[in-house]
Amino acid sequence: MREMVKGSNVALADLSENAGSVIVSLSWVSPTGEGDADVSVLLLDANGKVRSDGDFCFYNNPVAADGSVQLLGKTPTESGDEDRISFDLTAVPSGIDQIVVAASRYEGAGFGELEDLRVTLADGGGESLLRFAIDDAGTVSAIIFGELYRRGEEWKFRAVGQGYDTGLAGLATDFGVDIEDDAGTEEASDGTGNGEHADTAVPAPPAEPQPQVMPGLVPTPRPPVDEAGPKKAARPRTAKKKVTVPKVARKSLADNESWKEARLFPVSALKSDRDREMRATSVLLSVMAQVPEFGRRLTAAFGAPAGRMETFTEVSLPHGDTPRRPDGVIRVERAGKLWTALVESKTNGNDLKPDQVQAYVDIAARRGYEAVITLSNDVALEGSPLVDVKIDGRRKHKVALRHLSWAEVAYQAQMLIRHEGVGDKAHAWLLQELLHYLRHENSGCHGFQNMGSAWVPVRNGIDDETLCQGDRRALDVVESWERLIRQICLSLGGELGQKVLPVQRAKRGADPTARRSRLADQLCLDGRLQAELRIEGAPGILAISADLRTAKLRTSIEIPAPEQGYPLTWAKRLIRRLAEAPADLHIETLIEGVAGGPRGTLERLRPEPADMLPKNNDTQITGFRLSLLKGMGSSRGNAESGFIRSVDDAVHRFYTTVVVHLDRPTPRQAAAKERAGTG
């Protein structure tokens, strides 16, 4: 990988022969786990200006009209998460000479409060080509990380690192985006502009790309959500309305519940795992081909271009003496060029077979295909591959091996039909039928559902204190726990239409295997599995702790004390906000320099909020910790009494009964908390 310095440039063709499609990733680390930024892309003409406001891609306009740019959203990494952007350089209109990649912060926050800012670029095969780190961000609220630009017939990348004090609006104005005076007012009155869960949907790439004129498209930085809760997000006035399914089902015309609604994809007749694999693959690939927004959403991150997609099942391909039949093939055509991926899928608890995947990688390399995509209920972790596959470095043609979990497929479908919208009612109905199929108990596509064979021995070893540090089984449980947390993020995020990501506090470059080994040793010592989730719009980090000694699950959140007012007023206000929260909710007052402050259950504190306050009036209250405890499932599976179901239920219950009632953080609180984390 080439390390870039500020101002340097390089031709992409010098780094890879597969640079027609690239993935640009912007990342940073927040010391508090709560800091974040929004990415944006500007397509500029020869004069360094956008042709129209439609050439500005950001959280309310995530896809270019011609499909050449798509914001893919955030992906968890070992040190936090990163924003990924897909560029199909073959689809960029000839009138575009330069593409600017930037990020901006909001609510008065600056990039100096974040650490390890960097941009990386990978080719269509997933191979990382270059990296540029920004070390001097300072207090700026927007930064141009880099730019892609034409030189003759080739594309080059330049490391920029230029900052703006005026944020997203100032950056956009410099490049000719027309920001109307009422843009900020319109967004504040019509919605919060909360990025990826806005009502504005990802538009499908049209057959004949035309610049999309959207006057007043660019909002001012996102305003905070007020006490009335989130409102409907603003939509560009010229944008076509997108279709979502009703959140409340219509009244059925059936006589009684025994009448089963007819479904496009029947599932009840499936008898074997092979039947389930064939049906699930066929259902998914057919919907991907018929709903362009959905197909593009799933394949853009794998380097697929924006173009006409066709999908196939049970294709026979020669391989030695015995032909191989991958479960599916995805083919995308763009400007006469083909992008092809082989698909291998598994359902229920069936694992991917290394020899099978290896054969498909070899076939793809030999035939010049671009990718092999695996599908299963398992969740891939960085540094812990699901299958060991050898890539022949001597081959000129590189094949990307990518993995999708069925939970991620369901998440992307749910985001489109519940929150972002699709082009028409038929597309929305197809996605709804796909979701119904995936969620059916007989589909075998229910996501991560087994903590593994090490779960019971580790739990028993913790009970009788015989589990020793260095035991491989503890590491297996830690990896299963990480997979479970990532699946819970997808499930909760799909329901809320908001970004939900695991918080990783590891430093950049930390070895993921070494980090998990430390967590496994800690599990052997204290018998606890712990995780943190960052939920967009929540006033703090949601913490999860599973105590295997006591078989208890604890979900909690720490909220900062208000900037102004009196402690008794704070206590009374908090109790009022929690009027509908569970009576057994634990509330603890956090005091500066003191390990534990006053605490009690909500039931006891409701008549006497003053009991939350310390006796010494000179002590400084820094915040409050809210916690719920519940019993932990014991079995390793996803049954009603299983551990996986109990963790999922605990997180959803805590969010829906506690977190939703809390005040959102003000800009001053958020910025102060980050500064404290960097100090």
Coordinates of C-alpha atoms in Angstrom, one line a residue, residues 116-597:
D116 CA -6.3 9.1 13.5
L117 CA -8.0 10.8 10.6
R118 CA -7.2 9.0 7.4
V119 CA -8.4 8.1 3.9
T120 CA -7.8 4.8 2.1
L121 CA -8.5 3.7 -1.4
A122 CA -9.1 0.2 -2.6
D123 CA -9.6 -1.2 -6.1
G124 CA -12.6 -3.2 -7.4
G125 CA -11.0 -6.4 -6.1
G126 CA -10.8 -5.0 -2.5
E127 CA -7.0 -4.6 -2.5
S128 CA -5.9 -1.5 -0.6
L129 CA -3.9 0.8 -2.9
L130 CA -3.1 3.9 -0.9
R131 CA -3.5 5.6 2.4
F132 CA -3.3 9.3 3.6
A133 CA -3.3 10.3 7.2
I134 CA -4.2 13.9 8.4
D135 CA -2.3 14.9 11.5
D136 CA -3.0 18.6 11.7
A137 CA -6.8 18.9 11.7
G138 CA -7.0 21.6 14.4
T139 CA -10.4 23.2 15.1
V140 CA -11.8 23.0 11.5
S141 CA -15.3 21.7 11.1
A142 CA -14.9 20.4 7.5
I143 CA -11.9 18.8 5.7
I144 CA -11.2 17.8 2.1
F145 CA -9.5 14.5 2.5
G146 CA -8.6 14.0 -1.1
E147 CA -9.7 14.2 -4.7
L148 CA -9.9 12.1 -7.8
Y149 CA -9.2 13.9 -11.1
R150 CA -8.7 13.2 -14.7
R151 CA -5.4 13.5 -16.6
G152 CA -6.1 12.6 -20.2
E153 CA -7.7 9.1 -20.2
E154 CA -6.6 8.1 -16.7
W155 CA -7.7 8.9 -13.2
K156 CA -5.4 10.1 -10.4
F157 CA -5.7 10.7 -6.7
R158 CA -4.3 13.7 -4.8
A159 CA -3.9 13.8 -1.0
V160 CA -5.4 17.2 0.0
G161 CA -6.0 17.6 3.8
Q162 CA -7.5 21.2 3.4
G163 CA -9.7 22.4 6.3
Y164 CA -12.7 24.7 6.5
D165 CA -13.8 26.7 9.5
T166 CA -17.3 27.2 7.9
G167 CA -18.3 23.6 7.9
L168 CA -20.4 21.8 5.2
A169 CA -22.1 24.9 4.0
G170 CA -18.9 26.8 3.5
L171 CA -17.2 23.9 1.7
A172 CA -20.2 23.4 -0.6
T173 CA -20.5 27.1 -1.4
D174 CA -16.9 27.3 -2.5
F175 CA -17.6 24.7 -5.2
G176 CA -20.8 26.4 -6.5
V177 CA -23.5 24.6 -4.6
D178 CA -26.5 27.0 -4.2
I179 CA -27.5 27.1 -0.6
E180 CA -30.8 29.0 -0.3
D181 CA -31.2 31.3 2.8
D182 CA -34.2 29.2 3.9
A183 CA -32.5 25.9 3.6
G184 CA -31.6 25.7 7.3
T185 CA -35.0 27.0 8.3
E186 CA -36.8 24.4 6.1
E187 CA -34.8 21.6 7.6
A188 CA -35.3 22.8 11.1
S189 CA -39.0 23.0 10.6
D190 CA -39.5 19.9 8.5
G191 CA -37.1 17.5 10.2
T192 CA -33.8 16.9 11.8
G193 CA -31.9 15.9 8.7
N194 CA -30.5 12.9 10.5
G195 CA -28.6 11.4 7.6
E196 CA -29.2 7.9 6.6
H197 CA -32.6 7.5 8.2
A198 CA -34.0 10.5 6.3
D199 CA -37.2 10.0 4.2
T200 CA -35.2 10.7 1.1
A201 CA -34.4 7.4 -0.6
V202 CA -31.5 6.2 -2.7
P203 CA -32.5 6.9 -6.3
A204 CA -32.1 4.2 -8.9
P205 CA -29.6 5.0 -11.6
P206 CA -31.5 5.9 -14.8
A207 CA -30.9 4.4 -18.1
E208 CA -29.7 7.7 -19.6
P209 CA -27.8 9.6 -17.0
Q210 CA -28.8 13.3 -16.7
P211 CA -27.7 15.9 -14.2
Q212 CA -30.3 16.3 -11.6
V213 CA -31.1 19.9 -10.7
M214 CA -32.1 20.2 -7.1
P215 CA -32.2 23.9 -6.0
G216 CA -31.8 24.3 -2.2
L217 CA -30.7 20.7 -1.8
V218 CA -27.9 21.4 0.7
P219 CA -28.9 22.0 4.3
T220 CA -27.0 23.7 7.0
P221 CA -25.3 21.4 9.6
R222 CA -27.7 19.1 11.3
P223 CA -29.7 20.8 14.1
P224 CA -30.1 18.9 17.4
V225 CA -33.3 17.0 18.0
D226 CA -35.7 18.9 20.3
E227 CA -37.6 17.5 23.2
A228 CA -40.6 16.7 21.0
G229 CA -38.6 14.0 19.4
P230 CA -37.5 13.3 15.9
K231 CA -39.6 14.8 13.1
K232 CA -39.8 14.0 9.4
A233 CA -36.7 14.9 7.6
A234 CA -36.7 17.5 4.8
R235 CA -36.7 16.3 1.2
P236 CA -35.3 18.3 -1.7
R237 CA -38.3 20.0 -3.2
T238 CA -37.7 18.7 -6.7
A239 CA -37.0 15.1 -5.6
K240 CA -39.4 12.4 -6.6
K241 CA -41.3 11.1 -3.6
K242 CA -40.1 7.6 -2.5
V243 CA -42.4 4.7 -1.5
T244 CA -42.2 3.1 1.9
V245 CA -44.5 0.5 3.4
P246 CA -47.0 1.5 6.1
K247 CA -45.7 1.2 9.6
V248 CA -49.1 -0.1 10.7
A249 CA -50.6 -3.0 8.8
R250 CA -54.0 -2.6 7.2
K251 CA -56.9 -4.4 8.6
S252 CA -57.1 -7.9 7.1
L253 CA -60.2 -9.0 5.2
A254 CA -59.8 -12.6 6.4
D255 CA -62.5 -14.2 8.4
N256 CA -60.1 -15.4 11.1
E257 CA -56.4 -15.9 11.9
S258 CA -56.4 -19.3 10.3
W259 CA -56.6 -17.7 6.9
K260 CA -53.0 -17.4 5.6
E261 CA -52.1 -14.6 3.3
A262 CA -50.8 -15.6 -0.1
R263 CA -47.1 -15.0 -0.5
L264 CA -44.9 -14.5 -3.6
F265 CA -42.1 -16.7 -2.0
P266 CA -43.7 -19.8 -0.3
V267 CA -41.5 -21.2 2.5
S268 CA -43.6 -23.8 4.3
A269 CA -42.8 -26.7 1.8
L270 CA -39.0 -26.5 2.4
K271 CA -37.9 -29.9 3.7
S272 CA -34.1 -29.9 3.6
D273 CA -31.2 -27.5 4.0
R274 CA -30.4 -27.9 0.4
D275 CA -33.9 -26.8 -0.5
R276 CA -33.5 -23.8 1.8
E277 CA -30.2 -22.8 0.3
M278 CA -31.5 -23.0 -3.3
R279 CA -34.7 -21.1 -2.5
A280 CA -33.1 -18.4 -0.4
T281 CA -30.5 -17.7 -3.1
S282 CA -33.0 -17.6 -5.9
V283 CA -35.4 -15.3 -3.9
L284 CA -32.6 -12.9 -3.0
L285 CA -31.0 -12.7 -6.5
S286 CA -34.3 -12.3 -8.2
V287 CA -35.2 -9.3 -6.0
M288 CA -31.7 -7.8 -6.4
A289 CA -32.2 -7.8 -10.2
Q290 CA -35.8 -6.4 -10.1
V291 CA -35.2 -3.7 -7.5
P292 CA -32.1 -1.7 -8.7
E293 CA -31.8 0.3 -5.4
F294 CA -31.5 -2.9 -3.5
G295 CA -29.2 -4.7 -5.9
R296 CA -26.9 -1.7 -6.1
R297 CA -26.9 -1.3 -2.3
L298 CA -25.6 -4.9 -1.8
T299 CA -23.0 -5.0 -4.6
A300 CA -21.5 -1.5 -4.6
A301 CA -19.3 -2.2 -1.6
F302 CA -17.9 -5.2 -3.5
G303 CA -16.7 -3.1 -6.4
A304 CA -19.6 -3.7 -8.8
P305 CA -20.3 -0.8 -11.3
A306 CA -23.6 0.9 -11.6
G307 CA -25.4 -0.7 -14.5
R308 CA -27.9 -3.3 -15.7
M309 CA -27.9 -6.3 -13.4
E310 CA -28.9 -9.9 -14.2
T311 CA -28.8 -12.8 -11.8
F312 CA -28.6 -16.6 -12.3
T313 CA -28.9 -19.7 -10.2
E314 CA -27.4 -23.2 -10.5
V315 CA -24.9 -22.3 -13.2
S316 CA -22.6 -25.2 -14.2
L317 CA -18.9 -24.2 -14.6
P318 CA -16.1 -26.5 -15.6
H319 CA -13.5 -27.3 -12.9
G320 CA -11.2 -30.3 -13.5
D321 CA -13.0 -33.6 -14.0
T322 CA -16.1 -32.4 -12.1
P323 CA -18.1 -29.3 -13.0
R324 CA -19.0 -27.0 -10.1
R325 CA -22.4 -25.4 -9.5
P326 CA -22.2 -22.2 -7.5
D327 CA -25.5 -21.3 -5.9
G328 CA -25.8 -18.2 -8.0
V329 CA -24.1 -15.7 -10.3
I330 CA -24.5 -11.9 -10.4
R331 CA -23.6 -10.1 -13.5
V332 CA -23.6 -6.3 -14.1
E333 CA -23.1 -4.7 -17.5
R334 CA -21.8 -1.2 -17.9
A335 CA -20.6 0.4 -21.1
G336 CA -20.1 -2.9 -22.7
K337 CA -18.0 -4.3 -19.8
L338 CA -19.1 -7.1 -17.5
W339 CA -18.6 -7.5 -13.8
T340 CA -19.3 -11.0 -12.5
A341 CA -19.5 -12.5 -9.0
L342 CA -20.1 -16.1 -8.0
V343 CA -22.4 -16.7 -5.0
E344 CA -22.2 -19.5 -2.4
S345 CA -24.8 -19.5 0.3
K346 CA -25.6 -21.5 3.4
T347 CA -28.6 -21.5 5.7
N348 CA -29.4 -22.5 9.3
G349 CA -26.2 -23.3 11.2
N350 CA -24.4 -24.8 8.2
D351 CA -20.8 -23.5 7.8
L352 CA -19.2 -22.5 4.6
K353 CA -16.9 -25.2 3.3
P354 CA -13.3 -24.0 2.6
D355 CA -12.7 -26.4 -0.3
Q356 CA -15.9 -25.4 -2.0
V357 CA -15.2 -21.6 -1.7
Q358 CA -11.6 -22.3 -2.8
A359 CA -12.8 -24.0 -5.9
Y360 CA -15.1 -21.0 -6.8
V361 CA -12.2 -18.5 -6.2
D362 CA -10.0 -20.6 -8.6
I363 CA -12.8 -20.7 -11.2
A364 CA -13.4 -17.0 -10.9
A365 CA -9.6 -16.3 -11.3
R366 CA -9.4 -18.6 -14.3
R367 CA -12.4 -17.1 -16.0
G368 CA -11.7 -13.5 -15.2
Y369 CA -14.5 -12.9 -12.8
E370 CA -14.2 -10.2 -10.3
A371 CA -15.6 -11.6 -7.0
V372 CA -16.8 -14.5 -5.0
I373 CA -19.6 -13.6 -2.5
T374 CA -20.4 -15.9 0.4
L375 CA -23.8 -15.8 2.2
S376 CA -24.5 -17.4 5.6
N377 CA -25.9 -16.7 9.0
D378 CA -22.4 -16.1 10.3
V379 CA -20.9 -12.6 10.7
A380 CA -17.5 -11.9 9.4
L381 CA -15.0 -10.3 11.7
E382 CA -11.8 -8.4 10.8
G383 CA -8.8 -10.6 11.4
S384 CA -10.9 -13.7 11.8
P385 CA -11.9 -15.1 8.3
L386 CA -14.8 -17.5 8.1
V387 CA -12.9 -19.6 5.6
D388 CA -9.2 -19.9 4.8
V389 CA -8.8 -19.5 1.1
K390 CA -5.4 -19.3 -0.7
I391 CA -5.1 -16.6 -3.4
D392 CA -2.5 -17.4 -6.1
G393 CA -0.4 -14.2 -6.1
R394 CA 1.1 -15.3 -9.4
R395 CA -2.2 -14.8 -11.2
K396 CA -2.5 -11.4 -13.0
H397 CA -6.3 -11.4 -12.3
K398 CA -7.2 -10.8 -8.7
V399 CA -10.5 -12.1 -7.2
A400 CA -12.2 -10.4 -4.3
L401 CA -13.7 -12.7 -1.6
R402 CA -16.6 -11.0 0.2
H403 CA -19.1 -12.1 2.8
L404 CA -22.7 -11.1 3.5
S405 CA -24.7 -12.3 6.5
W406 CA -28.4 -12.9 6.0
A407 CA -29.0 -10.3 8.8
E408 CA -27.3 -7.7 6.7
V409 CA -29.4 -8.5 3.7
A410 CA -32.6 -8.1 5.9
Y411 CA -31.2 -4.8 7.3
Q412 CA -30.6 -3.3 3.9
A413 CA -34.1 -4.3 2.7
Q414 CA -35.7 -2.9 5.9
M415 CA -33.8 0.4 5.6
L416 CA -35.1 0.9 2.1
I417 CA -38.8 0.0 2.6
R418 CA -39.3 1.3 6.1
H419 CA -37.1 4.5 6.2
E420 CA -35.5 5.6 2.9
G421 CA -38.0 4.5 0.3
V422 CA -37.8 2.9 -3.2
G423 CA -38.9 4.0 -6.6
D424 CA -42.4 2.5 -6.8
K425 CA -44.9 0.4 -4.9
A426 CA -44.0 -2.8 -6.8
H427 CA -40.4 -2.5 -5.6
A428 CA -41.5 -1.9 -2.0
W429 CA -43.8 -4.9 -2.2
L430 CA -41.0 -7.2 -3.5
L431 CA -38.7 -6.1 -0.7
Q432 CA -41.5 -6.7 1.8
E433 CA -42.0 -10.2 0.5
L434 CA -38.3 -10.8 0.7
L435 CA -38.3 -9.7 4.3
H436 CA -41.2 -11.9 5.1
Y437 CA -39.4 -14.9 3.6
L438 CA -36.2 -14.2 5.5
R439 CA -38.0 -13.9 8.8
H440 CA -40.1 -17.1 8.4
E441 CA -39.1 -19.7 10.9
N442 CA -38.5 -22.3 8.1
S443 CA -36.3 -20.1 5.8
G444 CA -33.1 -20.8 7.7
C445 CA -32.0 -17.2 7.2
H446 CA -32.4 -15.9 10.7
G447 CA -28.8 -14.5 11.2
F448 CA -26.3 -15.4 13.8
Q449 CA -28.0 -18.0 16.1
N450 CA -25.4 -20.1 17.9
M451 CA -22.7 -19.2 20.4
G452 CA -20.8 -22.3 19.4
S453 CA -19.6 -25.5 21.0
A454 CA -17.4 -23.6 23.4
W455 CA -20.3 -21.8 25.1
V456 CA -21.3 -24.5 27.6
P457 CA -17.8 -25.5 28.7
V458 CA -16.8 -21.9 29.2
R459 CA -19.9 -21.1 31.2
N460 CA -19.4 -24.2 33.3
G461 CA -15.7 -23.4 33.7
I462 CA -16.6 -19.9 35.0
D463 CA -19.1 -21.4 37.4
D464 CA -16.7 -23.8 39.0
E465 CA -13.6 -21.5 38.6
T466 CA -11.7 -23.9 36.4
L467 CA -11.4 -21.8 33.3
C468 CA -7.8 -20.7 32.8
Q469 CA -6.3 -17.8 30.9
G470 CA -5.1 -18.9 27.4
D471 CA -8.0 -21.4 27.0
R472 CA -8.9 -21.3 23.3
R473 CA -12.5 -21.9 24.1
A474 CA -12.7 -18.5 25.9
L475 CA -11.5 -16.8 22.6
D476 CA -14.2 -18.7 20.6
V477 CA -16.8 -17.3 23.0
V478 CA -15.4 -13.7 22.7
E479 CA -15.6 -13.9 18.9
S480 CA -19.2 -15.2 19.1
W481 CA -20.1 -12.4 21.4
E482 CA -18.6 -9.9 18.9
R483 CA -20.7 -11.4 16.1
L484 CA -23.8 -11.2 18.2
I485 CA -23.3 -7.6 19.0
R486 CA -22.8 -6.7 15.4
Q487 CA -26.0 -8.5 14.5
I488 CA -27.9 -6.6 17.3
C489 CA -26.6 -3.4 15.7
L490 CA -28.1 -4.4 12.4
S491 CA -31.4 -5.4 14.0
L492 CA -31.9 -2.3 16.1
G493 CA -30.6 0.0 13.3
G494 CA -33.1 -1.4 10.8
E495 CA -36.0 -0.9 13.2
L496 CA -35.0 2.7 14.1
G497 CA -33.7 3.8 10.7
Q498 CA -30.7 5.2 12.5
K499 CA -27.0 4.3 12.6
V500 CA -26.2 1.8 15.4
L501 CA -22.5 0.8 15.6
P502 CA -20.4 -1.1 18.1
V503 CA -17.9 1.1 19.9
Q504 CA -14.3 0.0 19.6
R505 CA -11.8 1.9 21.8
A506 CA -8.7 0.1 20.4
K507 CA -6.0 2.3 18.8
R508 CA -5.5 2.4 15.1
G509 CA -3.4 -0.5 13.9
A510 CA -4.1 -2.7 16.9
D511 CA -4.0 -6.4 16.2
P512 CA -7.6 -7.7 16.3
T513 CA -6.4 -11.1 17.4
A514 CA -4.4 -9.7 20.3
R515 CA -7.4 -7.5 21.4
R516 CA -9.7 -10.5 21.4
S517 CA -7.1 -12.6 23.3
R518 CA -7.0 -9.9 26.0
L519 CA -10.8 -9.9 26.2
A520 CA -10.7 -13.7 26.5
D521 CA -8.3 -13.5 29.4
Q522 CA -10.5 -10.9 31.1
L523 CA -13.5 -13.2 30.6
C524 CA -11.6 -16.0 32.5
L525 CA -10.8 -13.5 35.4
D526 CA -14.2 -11.8 35.9
G527 CA -16.7 -13.9 34.0
R528 CA -18.1 -11.0 32.0
L529 CA -18.7 -10.2 28.4
Q530 CA -19.0 -6.5 27.7
A531 CA -19.9 -4.3 24.7
E532 CA -20.9 -0.7 23.9
L533 CA -23.2 0.6 21.2
R534 CA -23.4 4.1 19.7
I535 CA -26.9 4.9 18.6
E536 CA -27.4 8.0 16.5
G537 CA -29.4 10.6 18.4
A538 CA -29.0 8.9 21.8
P539 CA -27.7 11.0 24.7
G540 CA -24.9 8.5 25.5
I541 CA -23.3 5.1 24.8
L542 CA -25.5 2.1 25.5
A543 CA -23.4 -0.4 27.5
I544 CA -24.1 -4.2 27.7
S545 CA -22.7 -6.5 30.3
A546 CA -23.3 -10.3 30.5
D547 CA -22.2 -11.7 33.8
L548 CA -21.8 -15.4 33.4
R549 CA -21.2 -15.9 37.2
T550 CA -24.6 -14.5 38.2
A551 CA -26.4 -15.2 34.9
K552 CA -27.5 -11.5 34.8
L553 CA -27.6 -9.1 31.9
R554 CA -27.1 -5.4 32.6
T555 CA -28.0 -2.7 30.0
S556 CA -27.0 0.9 31.0
I557 CA -26.4 4.4 29.7
E558 CA -24.7 7.4 31.3
I559 CA -26.2 10.8 30.6
P560 CA -24.3 14.1 31.4
A561 CA -25.7 16.6 33.8
P562 CA -27.3 19.7 32.3
E563 CA -25.1 22.7 31.8
Q564 CA -27.4 25.0 33.8
G565 CA -30.0 24.8 36.6
Y566 CA -30.1 23.3 40.0
P567 CA -29.4 19.6 40.9
L568 CA -32.9 19.2 42.4
T569 CA -34.4 20.5 39.2
W570 CA -32.3 18.0 37.2
A571 CA -33.5 15.1 39.3
K572 CA -37.2 16.1 39.0
R573 CA -36.9 16.6 35.3
L574 CA -35.2 13.2 34.8
I575 CA -38.0 11.4 36.9
R576 CA -40.6 13.1 34.8
R577 CA -38.9 12.0 31.5
L578 CA -38.9 8.4 32.8
A579 CA -42.6 8.4 33.7
E580 CA -43.2 5.4 31.5
A581 CA -40.0 3.6 32.2
P582 CA -39.9 0.3 34.1
A583 CA -40.2 0.6 37.9
D584 CA -37.2 -1.5 38.5
L585 CA -34.9 0.8 36.5
H586 CA -31.8 1.6 38.6
I587 CA -30.6 5.3 38.7
E588 CA -27.2 6.2 40.1
T589 CA -25.9 9.8 40.5
L590 CA -22.4 10.2 39.2
I591 CA -20.2 12.5 41.3
E592 CA -16.8 13.9 40.3
G593 CA -14.0 12.2 42.2
V594 CA -16.3 9.7 43.9
A595 CA -16.6 6.0 42.9
G596 CA -20.3 5.7 43.8
G597 CA -23.1 8.2 44.4

